[in-house]
PDB file of C-alpha atoms in Angstrom:
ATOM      1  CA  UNK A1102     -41.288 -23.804   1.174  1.00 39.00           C
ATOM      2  CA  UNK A1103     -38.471 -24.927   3.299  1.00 36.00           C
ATOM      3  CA  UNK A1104     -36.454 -26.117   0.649  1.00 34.00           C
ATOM      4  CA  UNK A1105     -36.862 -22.787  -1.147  1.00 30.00           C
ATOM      5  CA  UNK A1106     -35.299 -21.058   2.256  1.00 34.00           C
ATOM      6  CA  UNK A1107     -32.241 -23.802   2.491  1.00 32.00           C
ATOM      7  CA  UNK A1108     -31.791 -22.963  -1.082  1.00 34.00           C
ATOM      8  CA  UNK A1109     -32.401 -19.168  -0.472  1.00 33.00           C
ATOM      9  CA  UNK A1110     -29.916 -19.397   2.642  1.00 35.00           C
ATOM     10  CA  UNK A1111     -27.159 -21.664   0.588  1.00 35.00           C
ATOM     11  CA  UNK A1112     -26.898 -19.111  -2.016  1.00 36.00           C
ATOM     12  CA  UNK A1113     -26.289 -16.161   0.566  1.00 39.00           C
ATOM     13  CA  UNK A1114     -23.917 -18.206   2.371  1.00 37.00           C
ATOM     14  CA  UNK A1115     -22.082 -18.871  -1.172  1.00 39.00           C
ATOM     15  CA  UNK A1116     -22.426 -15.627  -2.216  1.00 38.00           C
ATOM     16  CA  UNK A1117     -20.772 -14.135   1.067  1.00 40.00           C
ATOM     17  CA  UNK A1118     -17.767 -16.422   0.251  1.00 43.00           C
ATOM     18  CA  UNK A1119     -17.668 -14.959  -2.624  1.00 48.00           C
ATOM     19  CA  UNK A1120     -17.372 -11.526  -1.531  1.00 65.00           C
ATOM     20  CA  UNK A1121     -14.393 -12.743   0.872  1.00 91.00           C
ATOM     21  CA  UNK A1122     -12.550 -13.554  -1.985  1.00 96.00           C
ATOM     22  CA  UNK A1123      -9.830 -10.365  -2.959  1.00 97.00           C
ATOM     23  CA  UNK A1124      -9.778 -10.122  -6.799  1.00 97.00           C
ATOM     24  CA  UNK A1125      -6.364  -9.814  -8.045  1.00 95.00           C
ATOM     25  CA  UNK A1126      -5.061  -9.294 -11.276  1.00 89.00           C
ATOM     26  CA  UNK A1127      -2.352 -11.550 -13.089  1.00 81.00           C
ATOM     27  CA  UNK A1128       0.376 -10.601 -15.376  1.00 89.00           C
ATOM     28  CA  UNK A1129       0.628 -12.149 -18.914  1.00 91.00           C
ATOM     29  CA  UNK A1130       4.081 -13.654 -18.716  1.00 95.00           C
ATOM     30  CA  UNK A1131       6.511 -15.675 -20.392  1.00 95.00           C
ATOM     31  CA  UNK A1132       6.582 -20.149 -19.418  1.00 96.00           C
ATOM     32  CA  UNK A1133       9.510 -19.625 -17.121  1.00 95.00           C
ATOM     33  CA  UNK A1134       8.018 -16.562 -15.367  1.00 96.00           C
ATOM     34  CA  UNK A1135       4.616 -18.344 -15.471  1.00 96.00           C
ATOM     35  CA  UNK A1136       6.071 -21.076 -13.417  1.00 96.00           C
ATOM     36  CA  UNK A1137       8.169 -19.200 -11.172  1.00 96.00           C
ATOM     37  CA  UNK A1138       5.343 -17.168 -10.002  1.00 96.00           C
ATOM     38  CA  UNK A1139       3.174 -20.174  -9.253  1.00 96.00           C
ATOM     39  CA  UNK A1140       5.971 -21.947  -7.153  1.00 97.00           C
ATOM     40  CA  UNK A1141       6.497 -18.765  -5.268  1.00 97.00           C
ATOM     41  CA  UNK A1142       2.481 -18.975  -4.642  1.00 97.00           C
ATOM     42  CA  UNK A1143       2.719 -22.466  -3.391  1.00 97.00           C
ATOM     43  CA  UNK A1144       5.602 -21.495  -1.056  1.00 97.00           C
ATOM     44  CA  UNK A1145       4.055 -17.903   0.091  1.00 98.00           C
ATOM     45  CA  UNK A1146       3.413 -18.080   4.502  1.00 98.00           C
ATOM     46  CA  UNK A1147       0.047 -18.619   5.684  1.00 98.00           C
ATOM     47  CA  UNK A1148       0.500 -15.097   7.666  1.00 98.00           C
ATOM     48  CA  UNK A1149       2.233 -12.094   6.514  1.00 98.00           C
ATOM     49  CA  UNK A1150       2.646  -8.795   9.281  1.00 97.00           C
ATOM     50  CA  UNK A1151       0.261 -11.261  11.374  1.00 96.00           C
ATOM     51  CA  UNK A1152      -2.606 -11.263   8.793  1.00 98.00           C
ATOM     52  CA  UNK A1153      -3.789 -15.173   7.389  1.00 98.00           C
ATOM     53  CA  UNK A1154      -3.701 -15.762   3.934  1.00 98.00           C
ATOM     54  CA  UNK A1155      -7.191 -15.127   2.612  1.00 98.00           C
ATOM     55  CA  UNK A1156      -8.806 -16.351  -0.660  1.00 98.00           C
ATOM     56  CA  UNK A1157      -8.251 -14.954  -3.941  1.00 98.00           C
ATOM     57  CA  UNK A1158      -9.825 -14.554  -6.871  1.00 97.00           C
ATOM     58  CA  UNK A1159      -9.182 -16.014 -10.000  1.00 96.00           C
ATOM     59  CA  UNK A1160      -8.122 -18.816  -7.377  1.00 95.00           C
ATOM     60  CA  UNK A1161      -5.134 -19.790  -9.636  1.00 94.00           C
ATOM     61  CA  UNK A1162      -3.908 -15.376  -9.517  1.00 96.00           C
ATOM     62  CA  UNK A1163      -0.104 -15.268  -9.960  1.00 97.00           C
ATOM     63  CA  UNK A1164      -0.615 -13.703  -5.875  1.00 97.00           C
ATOM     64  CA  UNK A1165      -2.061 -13.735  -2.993  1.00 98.00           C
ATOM     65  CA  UNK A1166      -3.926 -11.283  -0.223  1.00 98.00           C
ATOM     66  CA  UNK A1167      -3.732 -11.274   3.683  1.00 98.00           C
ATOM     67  CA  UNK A1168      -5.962  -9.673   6.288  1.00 97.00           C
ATOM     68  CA  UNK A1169      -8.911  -7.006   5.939  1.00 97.00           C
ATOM     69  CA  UNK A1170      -8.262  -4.815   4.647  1.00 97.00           C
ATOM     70  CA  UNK A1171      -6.105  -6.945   2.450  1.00 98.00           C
ATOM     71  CA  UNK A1172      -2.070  -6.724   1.728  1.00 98.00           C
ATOM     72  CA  UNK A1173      -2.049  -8.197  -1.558  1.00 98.00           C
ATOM     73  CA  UNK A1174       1.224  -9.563  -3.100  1.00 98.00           C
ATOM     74  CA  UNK A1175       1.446 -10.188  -7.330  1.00 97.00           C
ATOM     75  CA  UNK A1176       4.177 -12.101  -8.949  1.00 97.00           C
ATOM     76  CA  UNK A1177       5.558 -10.543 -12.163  1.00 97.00           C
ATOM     77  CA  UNK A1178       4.654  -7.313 -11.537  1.00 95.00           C
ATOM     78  CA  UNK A1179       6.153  -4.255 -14.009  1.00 93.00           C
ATOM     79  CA  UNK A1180       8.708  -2.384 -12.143  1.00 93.00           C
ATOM     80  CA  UNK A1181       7.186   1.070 -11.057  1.00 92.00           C
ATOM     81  CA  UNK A1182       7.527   4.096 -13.537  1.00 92.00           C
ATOM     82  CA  UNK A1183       9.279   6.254 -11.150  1.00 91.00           C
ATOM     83  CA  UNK A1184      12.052   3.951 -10.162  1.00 93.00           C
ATOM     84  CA  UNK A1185      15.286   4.325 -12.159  1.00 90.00           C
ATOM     85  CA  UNK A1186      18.882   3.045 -11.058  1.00 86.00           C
ATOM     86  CA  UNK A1187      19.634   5.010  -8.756  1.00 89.00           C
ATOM     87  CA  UNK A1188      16.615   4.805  -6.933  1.00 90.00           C
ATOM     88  CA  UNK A1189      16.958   3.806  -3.335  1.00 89.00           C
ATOM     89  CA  UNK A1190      16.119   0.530  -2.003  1.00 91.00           C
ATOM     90  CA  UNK A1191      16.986  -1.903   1.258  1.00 92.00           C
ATOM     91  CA  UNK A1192      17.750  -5.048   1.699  1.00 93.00           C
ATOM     92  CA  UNK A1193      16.307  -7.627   4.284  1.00 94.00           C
ATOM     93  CA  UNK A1194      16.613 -10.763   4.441  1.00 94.00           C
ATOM     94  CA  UNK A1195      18.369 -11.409   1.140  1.00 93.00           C
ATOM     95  CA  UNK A1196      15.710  -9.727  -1.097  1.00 96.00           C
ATOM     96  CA  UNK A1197      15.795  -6.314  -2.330  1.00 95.00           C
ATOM     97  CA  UNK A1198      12.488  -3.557  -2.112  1.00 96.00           C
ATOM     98  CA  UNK A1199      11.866  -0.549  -3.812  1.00 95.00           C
ATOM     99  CA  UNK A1200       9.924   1.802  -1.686  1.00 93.00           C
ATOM    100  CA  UNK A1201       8.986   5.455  -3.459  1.00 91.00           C
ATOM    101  CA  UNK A1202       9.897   7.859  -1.511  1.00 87.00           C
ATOM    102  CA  UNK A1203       6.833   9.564  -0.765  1.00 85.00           C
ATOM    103  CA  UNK A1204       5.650   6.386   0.590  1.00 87.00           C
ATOM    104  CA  UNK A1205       8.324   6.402   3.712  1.00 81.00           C
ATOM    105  CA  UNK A1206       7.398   9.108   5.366  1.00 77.00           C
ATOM    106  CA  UNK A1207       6.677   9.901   9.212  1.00 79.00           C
ATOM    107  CA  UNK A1208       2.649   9.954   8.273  1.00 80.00           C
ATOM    108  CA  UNK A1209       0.297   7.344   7.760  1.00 84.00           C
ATOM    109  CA  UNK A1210       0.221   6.016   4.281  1.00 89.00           C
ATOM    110  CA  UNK A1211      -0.380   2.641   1.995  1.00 94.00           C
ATOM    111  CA  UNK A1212       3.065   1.447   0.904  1.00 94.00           C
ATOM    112  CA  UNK A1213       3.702  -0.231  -2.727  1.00 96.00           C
ATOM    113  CA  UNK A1214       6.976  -2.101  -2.466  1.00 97.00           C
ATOM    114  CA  UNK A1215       8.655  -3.935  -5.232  1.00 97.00           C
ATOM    115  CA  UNK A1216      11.506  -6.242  -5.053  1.00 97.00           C
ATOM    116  CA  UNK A1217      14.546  -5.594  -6.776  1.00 94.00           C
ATOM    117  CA  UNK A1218      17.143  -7.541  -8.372  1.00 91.00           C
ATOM    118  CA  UNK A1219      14.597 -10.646  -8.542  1.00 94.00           C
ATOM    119  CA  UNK A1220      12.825 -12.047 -12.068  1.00 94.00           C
ATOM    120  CA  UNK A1221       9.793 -11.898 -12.155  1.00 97.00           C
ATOM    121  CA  UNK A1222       9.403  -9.103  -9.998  1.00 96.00           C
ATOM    122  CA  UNK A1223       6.783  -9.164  -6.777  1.00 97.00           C
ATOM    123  CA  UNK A1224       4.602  -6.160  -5.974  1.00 97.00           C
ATOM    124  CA  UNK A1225       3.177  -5.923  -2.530  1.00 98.00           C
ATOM    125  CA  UNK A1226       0.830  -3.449  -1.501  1.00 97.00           C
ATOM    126  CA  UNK A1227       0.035  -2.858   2.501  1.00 97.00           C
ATOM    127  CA  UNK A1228      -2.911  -0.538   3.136  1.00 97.00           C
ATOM    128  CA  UNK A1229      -2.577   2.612   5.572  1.00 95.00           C
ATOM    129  CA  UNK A1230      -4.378   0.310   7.870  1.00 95.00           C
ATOM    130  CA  UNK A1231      -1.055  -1.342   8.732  1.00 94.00           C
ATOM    131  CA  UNK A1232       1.402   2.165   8.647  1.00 86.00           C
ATOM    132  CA  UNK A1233       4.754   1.501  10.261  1.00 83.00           C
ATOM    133  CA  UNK A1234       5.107  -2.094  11.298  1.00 91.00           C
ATOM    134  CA  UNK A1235       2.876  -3.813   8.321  1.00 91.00           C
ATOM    135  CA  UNK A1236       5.453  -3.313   5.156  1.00 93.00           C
ATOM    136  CA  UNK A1237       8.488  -4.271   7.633  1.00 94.00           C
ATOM    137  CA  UNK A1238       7.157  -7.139   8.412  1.00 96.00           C
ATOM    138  CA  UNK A1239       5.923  -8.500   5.198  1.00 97.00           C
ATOM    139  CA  UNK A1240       9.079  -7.697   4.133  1.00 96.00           C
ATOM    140  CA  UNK A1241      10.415 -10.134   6.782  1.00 97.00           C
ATOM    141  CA  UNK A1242       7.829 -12.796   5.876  1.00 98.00           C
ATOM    142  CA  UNK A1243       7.852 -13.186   2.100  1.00 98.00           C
ATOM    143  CA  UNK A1244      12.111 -13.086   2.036  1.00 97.00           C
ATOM    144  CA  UNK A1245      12.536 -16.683   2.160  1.00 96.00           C
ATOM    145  CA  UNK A1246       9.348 -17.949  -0.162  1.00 96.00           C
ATOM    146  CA  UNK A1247      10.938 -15.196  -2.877  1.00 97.00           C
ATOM    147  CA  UNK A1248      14.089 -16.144  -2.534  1.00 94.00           C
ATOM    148  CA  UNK A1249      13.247 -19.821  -3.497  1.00 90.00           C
ATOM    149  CA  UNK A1250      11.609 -20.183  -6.695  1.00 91.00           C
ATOM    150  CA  UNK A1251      12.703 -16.812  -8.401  1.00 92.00           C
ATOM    151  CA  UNK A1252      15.920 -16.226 -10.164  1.00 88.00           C
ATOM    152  CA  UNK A1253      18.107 -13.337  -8.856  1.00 89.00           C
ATOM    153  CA  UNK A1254      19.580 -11.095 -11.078  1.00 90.00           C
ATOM    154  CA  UNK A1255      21.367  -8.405  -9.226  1.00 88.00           C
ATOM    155  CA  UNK A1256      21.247  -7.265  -5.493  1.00 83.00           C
ATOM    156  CA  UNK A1257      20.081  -4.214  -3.960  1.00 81.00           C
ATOM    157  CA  UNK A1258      21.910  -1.275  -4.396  1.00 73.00           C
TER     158      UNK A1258
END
């Protein structure tokens, strides 16, 4: 009977890690952007907008996610539908982000901001959870692990 409850117990405890995990989808992309995305992973901070790096599933996702609720970043991303050339976007730190308009506003709101100028693209979504300082400062965070591995095609205009 006690073995039954360690086993019982083991499987909760495994099954709560589980749960921890944020799933995130991955792009089907070419060798080259295949690669670049999983060097950018390796080199992605262990905090972003003071949030640790949290577990992701599958564990090999061309992203990652940080804090609860989670800001999740995905490498090779498709640029957003609404963004055209001469949509705005601002530059810090050397990397380029597209920011829909409706999502810079003076009210509370998740934020979807894509880099620009950079191949493969990278996505990053921070929740409402983290309105006004959180997409600033992953902004700040993720410049210099982008700017490594991924090949820049244009700056920010």
């Amino acid at each position: 009977m006690a073995l039954l409850s360690v086993a019982l117990l083991l499987v909760g405890l495994l099954s709560a890690c589980e749960s921890d995990k944020v799933p995130i989808g991955s792009p089907t992309l070419e060798a080259a952007d295949q690669a670049a995305c999983t060097d950018l992973v390796d080199a992605l901070p262990d905090t972003v907008a003071d949030e640790l790096r949290r577990p992701v599933d599958p564990e090999d996702a061309l992203g990652a996610a940080y804090g609860d609720p989670a800001i999740v970043l995905v490498c090779g991303a498709d640029m957003p539908a609404d963004f055209d050339e001469f949509s705005p976007c601002v530059e810090v730190d050397g990397v380029g982000w597209y920011v829909p308009v409706d999502e810079m506003g003076d009210q509370p709101t998740s934020v979807t901001m894509t880099t620009i100028g950079f191949r493969p693209a990278v996505q990053v979504t921070v929740p409402e959870a983290y309105w006004r300082q959180g997409a600033p400062a992953a902004q700040v965070d993720l410049a210099p692990a982008i700017r490594r591995p991924l090949t820049r095609e244009s700056r920010c205009r």
